[in-house]
């Protein structure tokens, strides 16, 4: 879908196919990458395994301590500041009504569908179907209907440098996670993230941490030594929902007809967003999707299902 953005929503949102290179620090990492390559090939994803000399030849700007890596050539990047507004504009053109700065304090199911109560408004909004995409507040919304699941918050600690001449080719990651580095193809800034800042879901506040930022900068320089003389201009974070297994909840509510959940993206929701949106449209409008969602149901956690709507959880104001 990312490669078809122009057809789908009228602009490419700076999407470019840079590839994604996951690096191995040692032989154990290499074995993990090879096992991963074999596993994903059965799903049609083609990864190329590169050894130490391949890396030196193809990516001379990398630190020389990597044992190898796996390259997903079709992967890429896009500008999130363009993507969400572009989807929203397109939805509006198709007739969607988008109400910003509108906090839903409670939603209840009734025999006609749902009633949603917005802060400061007496009359509820009526809906035949309800899709809960409340991010880090998704489990709180699910709880209104007795769908109980544990969702924590996380705050990826991100940094951006001044723009520099093209240096980093593919987006860079490391086996087992830890650090992520990419150069924005549009303006040339290098974006990297490692570690977590702080997030307070109730206070609606998230902050990067200075010591985490310093450690991330050291790790980025170790990965790409030429970054040592590049200025860091900003760090930031945000409030993200995290599920215990790092996978989102996507699918029909186990308790309430015509209610669908998609939250807890655990740091991967930007990449997955368009596909999840398409699947939610199929689920809610057509009653099913050819995409199997079995592994993403909230019932996978085996949490107790309450029979009555629980008290209202803290939601954004
Ligand atoms: C710093 C950072 C870096 C990231 N980097 C990447 C990345 O490189 N790649 C990637 O794939 N993902 C990344 N992510 C994760 C990605 O941004 C999220 O997974 C994604 O935005 C989740 O989308 P969402 O729609 O589920 O939730 P959100 O984007 O959080 O949207 C949920 C919305 O619902 C609103 N809401 C909640 N409750 C209510 C209510 N009761 N009434 C009204 N509105 C409500 C919230 O205010 C919010 O606007 C990153 C996240 C952060 C914070």
CSV table of C-alpha atoms and ligand atoms in Angstrom, one decimal:
chain,number,residue,atom,x,y,z
A,1,UNK,CA,0.0,0.0,0.0
A,2,UNK,CA,2.9,2.4,0.7
A,3,UNK,CA,4.0,2.1,-2.8
A,4,UNK,CA,0.5,2.9,-4.1
A,5,UNK,CA,-0.1,6.0,-2.0
A,6,UNK,CA,-0.3,8.3,-5.0
A,7,UNK,CA,-3.2,6.2,-6.4
A,8,UNK,CA,-4.8,5.8,-3.0
A,9,UNK,CA,-4.7,9.3,-1.5
A,10,UNK,CA,-3.2,11.5,-4.2
A,11,UNK,CA,0.3,12.1,-2.9
A,12,UNK,CA,3.4,10.1,-2.0
A,13,UNK,CA,4.0,11.7,1.4
A,14,UNK,CA,7.8,11.5,0.7
A,15,UNK,CA,7.5,7.7,0.7
A,16,UNK,CA,10.7,6.3,-0.8
A,17,UNK,CA,12.0,2.7,-1.1
A,18,UNK,CA,15.3,3.0,0.8
A,19,UNK,CA,15.4,-0.6,2.0
A,20,UNK,CA,16.0,-1.7,5.6
A,21,UNK,CA,19.2,-3.2,6.8
A,22,UNK,CA,19.1,-5.2,10.1
A,23,UNK,CA,22.7,-5.6,11.4
A,24,UNK,CA,24.2,-8.5,13.3
A,25,UNK,CA,26.8,-7.9,16.0
A,26,UNK,CA,28.0,-11.5,16.2
A,27,UNK,CA,27.5,-15.1,14.9
A,28,UNK,CA,24.4,-15.6,17.2
A,29,UNK,CA,22.7,-12.6,15.6
A,30,UNK,CA,23.6,-13.9,12.2
A,31,UNK,CA,22.0,-17.2,13.0
A,32,UNK,CA,18.9,-15.3,14.1
A,33,UNK,CA,18.7,-13.3,10.9
A,34,UNK,CA,19.0,-16.4,8.8
A,35,UNK,CA,16.2,-18.1,10.7
A,36,UNK,CA,14.1,-15.0,10.3
A,37,UNK,CA,14.8,-14.9,6.6
A,38,UNK,CA,13.6,-18.5,6.2
A,39,UNK,CA,10.5,-17.9,8.3
A,40,UNK,CA,9.3,-14.7,6.5
A,41,UNK,CA,10.0,-16.1,3.0
A,42,UNK,CA,7.0,-18.4,3.4
A,43,UNK,CA,5.0,-15.1,3.7
A,44,UNK,CA,6.4,-13.8,0.5
A,45,UNK,CA,8.9,-11.4,2.1
A,46,UNK,CA,12.3,-11.6,0.5
A,47,UNK,CA,15.4,-10.8,2.7
A,48,UNK,CA,19.0,-10.9,1.4
A,49,UNK,CA,21.6,-12.0,3.9
A,50,UNK,CA,24.9,-10.1,3.7
A,51,UNK,CA,28.2,-11.1,5.3
A,52,UNK,CA,30.9,-8.8,6.7
A,53,UNK,CA,32.6,-8.2,3.4
A,54,UNK,CA,29.3,-7.5,1.7
A,55,UNK,CA,28.7,-4.8,4.3
A,56,UNK,CA,32.1,-3.2,3.9
A,57,UNK,CA,31.7,-3.1,0.1
A,58,UNK,CA,28.1,-1.9,-0.1
A,59,UNK,CA,28.0,0.4,3.0
A,60,UNK,CA,31.5,1.7,3.8
A,61,UNK,CA,30.0,4.3,6.2
A,62,UNK,CA,29.0,1.6,8.7
A,63,UNK,CA,31.1,0.9,11.8
A,64,UNK,CA,33.4,-2.1,11.1
A,65,UNK,CA,32.3,-4.3,14.0
A,66,UNK,CA,29.2,-5.8,12.3
A,67,UNK,CA,29.3,-9.5,11.4
A,68,UNK,CA,26.7,-9.1,8.7
A,69,UNK,CA,23.1,-8.2,8.2
A,70,UNK,CA,19.8,-8.8,6.4
A,71,UNK,CA,18.5,-6.4,3.8
A,72,UNK,CA,14.8,-6.0,3.1
A,73,UNK,CA,15.1,-4.1,-0.2
A,74,UNK,CA,11.4,-3.2,-0.6
A,75,UNK,CA,11.2,-1.5,2.8
A,76,UNK,CA,11.2,2.3,3.0
A,77,UNK,CA,10.3,5.5,4.8
A,78,UNK,CA,7.7,8.2,4.6
A,79,UNK,CA,7.1,11.5,6.4
A,80,UNK,CA,4.6,11.0,9.2
A,81,UNK,CA,3.8,14.7,9.3
A,82,UNK,CA,2.4,14.4,5.8
A,83,UNK,CA,0.8,11.0,6.0
A,84,UNK,CA,-1.9,11.4,8.6
A,85,UNK,CA,-3.2,14.7,7.2
A,86,UNK,CA,-3.2,13.3,3.7
A,87,UNK,CA,-5.3,10.3,4.7
A,88,UNK,CA,-7.6,12.7,6.7
A,89,UNK,CA,-8.1,15.1,3.7
A,90,UNK,CA,-8.8,12.1,1.5
A,91,UNK,CA,-11.4,10.7,4.0
A,92,UNK,CA,-13.1,14.2,4.1
A,93,UNK,CA,-13.3,14.3,0.4
A,94,UNK,CA,-15.1,10.9,0.5
A,95,UNK,CA,-17.6,12.3,3.0
A,96,UNK,CA,-16.0,11.5,6.4
A,97,UNK,CA,-16.7,14.1,9.2
A,98,UNK,CA,-13.6,14.6,11.3
A,99,UNK,CA,-14.0,16.3,14.6
A,100,UNK,CA,-10.7,17.4,16.2
A,101,UNK,CA,-10.1,18.2,19.8
A,102,UNK,CA,-13.2,16.2,20.7
A,103,UNK,CA,-12.8,14.0,23.7
A,104,UNK,CA,-15.2,11.0,24.0
A,105,UNK,CA,-15.8,10.5,27.7
A,106,UNK,CA,-17.9,7.4,27.4
A,107,UNK,CA,-19.5,5.2,24.7
A,108,UNK,CA,-22.2,2.7,25.3
A,109,UNK,CA,-23.9,0.0,23.1
A,110,UNK,CA,-27.7,0.2,22.7
A,111,UNK,CA,-30.0,-1.7,20.4
A,112,UNK,CA,-29.4,0.8,17.5
A,113,UNK,CA,-25.6,0.6,17.8
A,114,UNK,CA,-23.7,3.0,19.9
A,115,UNK,CA,-24.0,6.3,21.7
A,116,UNK,CA,-20.8,8.4,22.2
A,117,UNK,CA,-20.7,11.2,24.8
A,118,UNK,CA,-18.3,14.0,24.0
A,119,UNK,CA,-16.9,16.3,26.6
A,120,UNK,CA,-18.9,19.5,27.0
A,121,UNK,CA,-21.8,18.2,24.8
A,122,UNK,CA,-25.2,17.1,26.0
A,123,UNK,CA,-26.5,15.2,22.9
A,124,UNK,CA,-24.7,12.0,22.2
A,125,UNK,CA,-23.3,11.0,18.8
A,126,UNK,CA,-25.0,7.9,17.3
A,127,UNK,CA,-23.2,5.3,15.4
A,128,UNK,CA,-24.1,1.9,13.9
A,129,UNK,CA,-20.5,0.6,14.2
A,130,UNK,CA,-17.7,1.7,16.4
A,131,UNK,CA,-14.0,1.3,15.7
A,132,UNK,CA,-11.8,1.9,18.8
A,133,UNK,CA,-8.5,3.3,17.5
A,134,UNK,CA,-7.7,5.2,20.7
A,135,UNK,CA,-4.0,4.3,20.7
A,136,UNK,CA,-2.5,4.2,24.3
A,137,UNK,CA,-6.0,4.8,25.6
A,138,UNK,CA,-7.5,1.9,23.6
A,139,UNK,CA,-7.7,-0.5,26.5
A,140,UNK,CA,-9.5,2.2,28.5
A,141,UNK,CA,-12.1,2.5,25.7
A,142,UNK,CA,-12.4,-1.3,25.4
A,143,UNK,CA,-13.1,-1.5,29.1
A,144,UNK,CA,-16.3,0.6,28.6
A,145,UNK,CA,-17.7,-2.5,26.9
A,146,UNK,CA,-16.2,-5.1,29.3
A,147,UNK,CA,-13.3,-6.0,27.0
A,148,UNK,CA,-10.4,-6.2,29.4
A,149,UNK,CA,-6.8,-6.2,28.3
A,150,UNK,CA,-3.6,-4.9,29.9
A,151,UNK,CA,-2.0,-2.1,27.8
A,152,UNK,CA,1.1,-0.2,29.0
A,153,UNK,CA,2.6,3.0,27.6
A,154,UNK,CA,5.9,3.5,26.0
A,155,UNK,CA,7.7,6.6,24.8
A,156,UNK,CA,10.3,5.9,22.1
A,157,UNK,CA,13.2,8.4,22.6
A,158,UNK,CA,13.8,10.0,19.2
A,159,UNK,CA,16.5,12.4,17.9
A,160,UNK,CA,17.0,14.4,14.7
A,161,UNK,CA,20.2,16.0,13.4
A,162,UNK,CA,20.8,18.9,11.1
A,163,UNK,CA,20.4,18.1,7.4
A,164,UNK,CA,23.5,16.6,5.8
A,165,UNK,CA,24.5,15.4,2.4
A,166,UNK,CA,23.3,11.9,1.5
A,167,UNK,CA,25.1,9.4,3.7
A,168,UNK,CA,22.9,6.6,5.1
A,169,UNK,CA,21.3,4.4,2.4
A,170,UNK,CA,18.9,1.9,3.9
A,171,UNK,CA,17.2,2.5,7.2
A,172,UNK,CA,19.4,0.8,9.8
A,173,UNK,CA,18.3,-1.4,12.7
A,174,UNK,CA,20.1,-3.9,14.9
A,175,UNK,CA,19.3,-7.5,15.6
A,176,UNK,CA,17.2,-7.7,18.7
A,177,UNK,CA,16.3,-4.0,18.5
A,178,UNK,CA,18.2,-1.3,20.4
A,179,UNK,CA,18.8,1.4,17.8
A,180,UNK,CA,17.3,2.6,14.6
A,181,UNK,CA,18.9,5.1,12.2
A,182,UNK,CA,17.6,6.5,9.0
A,183,UNK,CA,18.3,9.6,6.8
A,184,UNK,CA,15.2,11.4,5.6
A,185,UNK,CA,15.3,11.3,1.8
A,186,UNK,CA,13.4,14.6,1.6
A,187,UNK,CA,15.6,17.0,3.7
A,188,UNK,CA,18.7,15.1,4.7
A,189,UNK,CA,18.3,15.1,8.5
A,190,UNK,CA,19.3,11.9,10.2
A,191,UNK,CA,16.7,10.5,12.5
A,192,UNK,CA,17.6,8.0,15.2
A,193,UNK,CA,16.0,6.4,18.2
A,194,UNK,CA,17.1,4.2,21.0
A,195,UNK,CA,15.7,3.7,24.5
A,196,UNK,CA,12.7,5.2,26.1
A,197,UNK,CA,11.6,8.6,27.5
A,198,UNK,CA,8.8,9.0,29.9
A,199,UNK,CA,5.1,9.0,29.2
A,200,UNK,CA,2.1,9.8,31.5
A,201,UNK,CA,-1.1,8.6,29.8
A,202,UNK,CA,-3.4,10.4,32.3
A,203,UNK,CA,-1.5,13.7,32.3
A,204,UNK,CA,-1.1,13.6,28.5
A,205,UNK,CA,2.6,14.3,28.8
A,206,UNK,CA,5.6,12.6,27.3
A,207,UNK,CA,9.3,13.7,27.5
A,208,UNK,CA,12.6,12.4,26.0
A,209,UNK,CA,15.3,12.0,28.6
A,210,UNK,CA,18.7,13.7,28.2
A,211,UNK,CA,20.8,10.7,29.4
A,212,UNK,CA,18.9,8.4,27.0
A,213,UNK,CA,19.4,10.8,24.2
A,214,UNK,CA,23.2,10.9,24.9
A,215,UNK,CA,23.4,7.1,24.9
A,216,UNK,CA,21.4,7.0,21.7
A,217,UNK,CA,23.8,9.5,20.1
A,218,UNK,CA,26.8,7.3,21.1
A,219,UNK,CA,25.1,4.2,19.7
A,220,UNK,CA,24.3,6.0,16.4
A,221,UNK,CA,27.9,7.2,16.1
A,222,UNK,CA,29.1,3.6,16.8
A,223,UNK,CA,26.9,2.4,14.0
A,224,UNK,CA,27.7,5.3,11.5
A,225,UNK,CA,31.0,6.9,12.7
A,226,UNK,CA,30.7,9.9,10.3
A,227,UNK,CA,27.7,11.1,12.5
A,228,UNK,CA,30.3,12.2,15.2
A,229,UNK,CA,30.5,15.7,13.8
A,230,UNK,CA,26.9,16.2,13.0
A,231,UNK,CA,24.7,18.5,15.1
A,232,UNK,CA,21.8,17.1,17.0
A,233,UNK,CA,19.0,19.6,16.8
A,234,UNK,CA,16.1,18.1,18.6
A,235,UNK,CA,14.8,15.1,20.6
A,236,UNK,CA,11.2,14.1,21.0
A,237,UNK,CA,8.9,11.4,22.0
A,238,UNK,CA,5.1,10.6,22.3
A,239,UNK,CA,2.6,8.4,24.1
A,240,UNK,CA,2.4,5.0,22.5
A,241,UNK,CA,0.4,2.0,23.7
A,242,UNK,CA,2.3,-1.2,24.3
A,243,UNK,CA,0.9,-4.7,24.6
A,244,UNK,CA,2.7,-7.4,26.7
A,245,UNK,CA,3.8,-9.3,23.5
A,246,UNK,CA,4.6,-6.2,21.4
A,247,UNK,CA,1.8,-6.9,18.9
A,248,UNK,CA,-1.3,-4.8,18.5
A,249,UNK,CA,-4.9,-5.8,19.2
A,250,UNK,CA,-6.8,-5.8,15.9
A,251,UNK,CA,-10.2,-7.4,15.3
A,252,UNK,CA,-13.8,-7.6,16.4
A,253,UNK,CA,-14.7,-7.1,20.1
A,254,UNK,CA,-15.1,-10.5,21.8
A,255,UNK,CA,-18.2,-9.1,23.6
A,256,UNK,CA,-20.0,-6.5,21.6
A,257,UNK,CA,-21.3,-6.8,18.0
A,258,UNK,CA,-20.2,-4.1,15.6
A,259,UNK,CA,-17.4,-2.9,17.9
A,260,UNK,CA,-13.9,-3.3,16.5
A,261,UNK,CA,-10.6,-2.7,18.2
A,262,UNK,CA,-7.2,-1.6,16.7
A,263,UNK,CA,-4.8,-0.3,19.4
A,264,UNK,CA,-1.6,-1.0,21.3
A,265,UNK,CA,0.7,-0.9,18.2
A,266,UNK,CA,3.8,-1.1,20.4
A,267,UNK,CA,6.0,1.2,18.3
A,268,UNK,CA,5.0,-0.2,14.8
A,269,UNK,CA,1.7,1.5,14.1
A,270,UNK,CA,2.9,4.0,11.5
A,271,UNK,CA,4.2,1.3,9.2
A,272,UNK,CA,1.1,-0.9,9.8
A,273,UNK,CA,-1.5,1.9,9.8
A,274,UNK,CA,-2.7,1.8,6.1
A,275,UNK,CA,-3.0,-2.0,6.0
A,276,UNK,CA,-4.8,-2.1,9.4
A,277,UNK,CA,-7.2,0.6,8.2
A,278,UNK,CA,-8.0,-1.4,5.1
A,279,UNK,CA,-8.6,-4.6,7.2
A,280,UNK,CA,-10.9,-2.6,9.6
A,281,UNK,CA,-12.9,-1.3,6.7
A,282,UNK,CA,-13.4,-4.9,5.5
A,283,UNK,CA,-14.3,-6.1,9.0
A,284,UNK,CA,-16.8,-3.4,9.7
A,285,UNK,CA,-18.4,-3.0,6.3
A,286,UNK,CA,-18.2,-6.5,4.9
A,287,UNK,CA,-18.3,-8.5,8.1
A,288,UNK,CA,-14.9,-10.2,7.5
A,289,UNK,CA,-11.5,-9.9,6.0
A,290,UNK,CA,-9.4,-12.3,3.9
A,291,UNK,CA,-6.5,-11.3,6.2
A,292,UNK,CA,-6.2,-13.7,9.1
A,293,UNK,CA,-6.3,-11.8,12.4
A,294,UNK,CA,-6.3,-14.7,14.8
A,295,UNK,CA,-3.0,-13.9,16.3
A,296,UNK,CA,-4.0,-10.3,17.1
A,297,UNK,CA,-7.3,-10.9,19.0
A,298,UNK,CA,-7.4,-9.5,22.5
A,299,UNK,CA,-8.5,-12.9,23.7
A,300,UNK,CA,-4.9,-14.2,23.1
A,301,UNK,CA,-4.0,-12.8,26.5
A,302,UNK,CA,-6.7,-14.9,28.2
A,303,UNK,CA,-7.6,-11.9,30.4
A,304,UNK,CA,-10.9,-12.1,32.3
A,305,UNK,CA,-13.9,-10.7,30.4
A,306,UNK,CA,-16.2,-8.6,32.6
A,307,UNK,CA,-19.9,-8.7,32.0
A,308,UNK,CA,-20.7,-5.1,32.8
A,309,UNK,CA,-19.2,-1.9,31.6
A,310,UNK,CA,-16.4,-0.8,33.9
A,311,UNK,CA,-15.9,2.7,35.2
A,312,UNK,CA,-14.7,5.3,32.8
A,313,UNK,CA,-10.9,5.2,32.3
A,314,UNK,CA,-8.8,8.4,32.0
A,315,UNK,CA,-9.0,9.6,28.4
A,316,UNK,CA,-7.6,12.7,26.6
A,317,UNK,CA,-9.4,16.0,27.2
B,1,LIG,C1,8.3,8.9,19.1
B,1,LIG,C2,7.6,7.8,18.4
B,1,LIG,C3,8.3,7.2,17.3
B,1,LIG,C4,7.6,6.2,16.5
B,1,LIG,N1,8.3,5.7,15.4
B,1,LIG,C5,7.6,4.8,14.7
B,1,LIG,C6,8.2,4.2,13.5
B,1,LIG,O1,9.3,4.5,13.2
B,1,LIG,N2,7.5,3.3,12.8
B,1,LIG,C7,6.3,2.9,13.2
B,1,LIG,O2,5.7,2.0,12.5
B,1,LIG,N3,5.7,3.4,14.3
B,1,LIG,C8,6.3,4.3,15.0
B,1,LIG,N4,5.8,4.8,16.2
B,1,LIG,C9,4.5,4.2,16.6
B,1,LIG,C10,3.3,4.9,15.9
B,1,LIG,O3,3.4,6.3,15.9
B,1,LIG,C11,2.0,4.4,16.6
B,1,LIG,O4,2.0,3.0,16.7
B,1,LIG,C12,0.8,4.9,15.9
B,1,LIG,O5,0.7,6.3,15.8
B,1,LIG,C13,-0.4,4.4,16.6
B,1,LIG,O6,-1.6,4.8,15.9
B,1,LIG,P1,-3.0,4.8,16.6
B,1,LIG,O7,-3.9,5.5,15.6
B,1,LIG,O8,-3.3,3.4,17.1
B,1,LIG,O9,-2.8,5.7,17.9
B,1,LIG,P2,-2.5,7.2,18.0
B,1,LIG,O10,-1.7,7.7,16.9
B,1,LIG,O11,-1.9,7.5,19.4
B,1,LIG,O12,-3.9,7.9,17.9
B,1,LIG,C14,-4.9,7.7,18.8
B,1,LIG,C15,-5.7,8.9,18.9
B,1,LIG,O13,-6.9,8.7,19.7
B,1,LIG,C16,-7.1,9.8,20.5
B,1,LIG,N5,-8.0,9.4,21.6
B,1,LIG,C17,-7.7,8.5,22.5
B,1,LIG,N6,-8.8,8.4,23.4
B,1,LIG,C18,-9.7,9.2,22.9
B,1,LIG,C19,-11.1,9.6,23.3
B,1,LIG,N7,-11.6,9.0,24.4
B,1,LIG,N8,-11.7,10.5,22.6
B,1,LIG,C20,-11.2,11.1,21.6
B,1,LIG,N9,-9.9,10.8,21.1
B,1,LIG,C21,-9.2,9.9,21.8
B,1,LIG,C22,-5.7,10.2,21.0
B,1,LIG,O14,-5.7,11.6,21.4
B,1,LIG,C23,-4.9,10.1,19.7
B,1,LIG,O15,-5.0,11.2,18.9
B,1,LIG,C24,6.4,5.8,16.9
B,1,LIG,C25,5.7,6.3,18.0
B,1,LIG,C26,6.4,7.3,18.8
B,1,LIG,C27,5.7,7.9,20.0
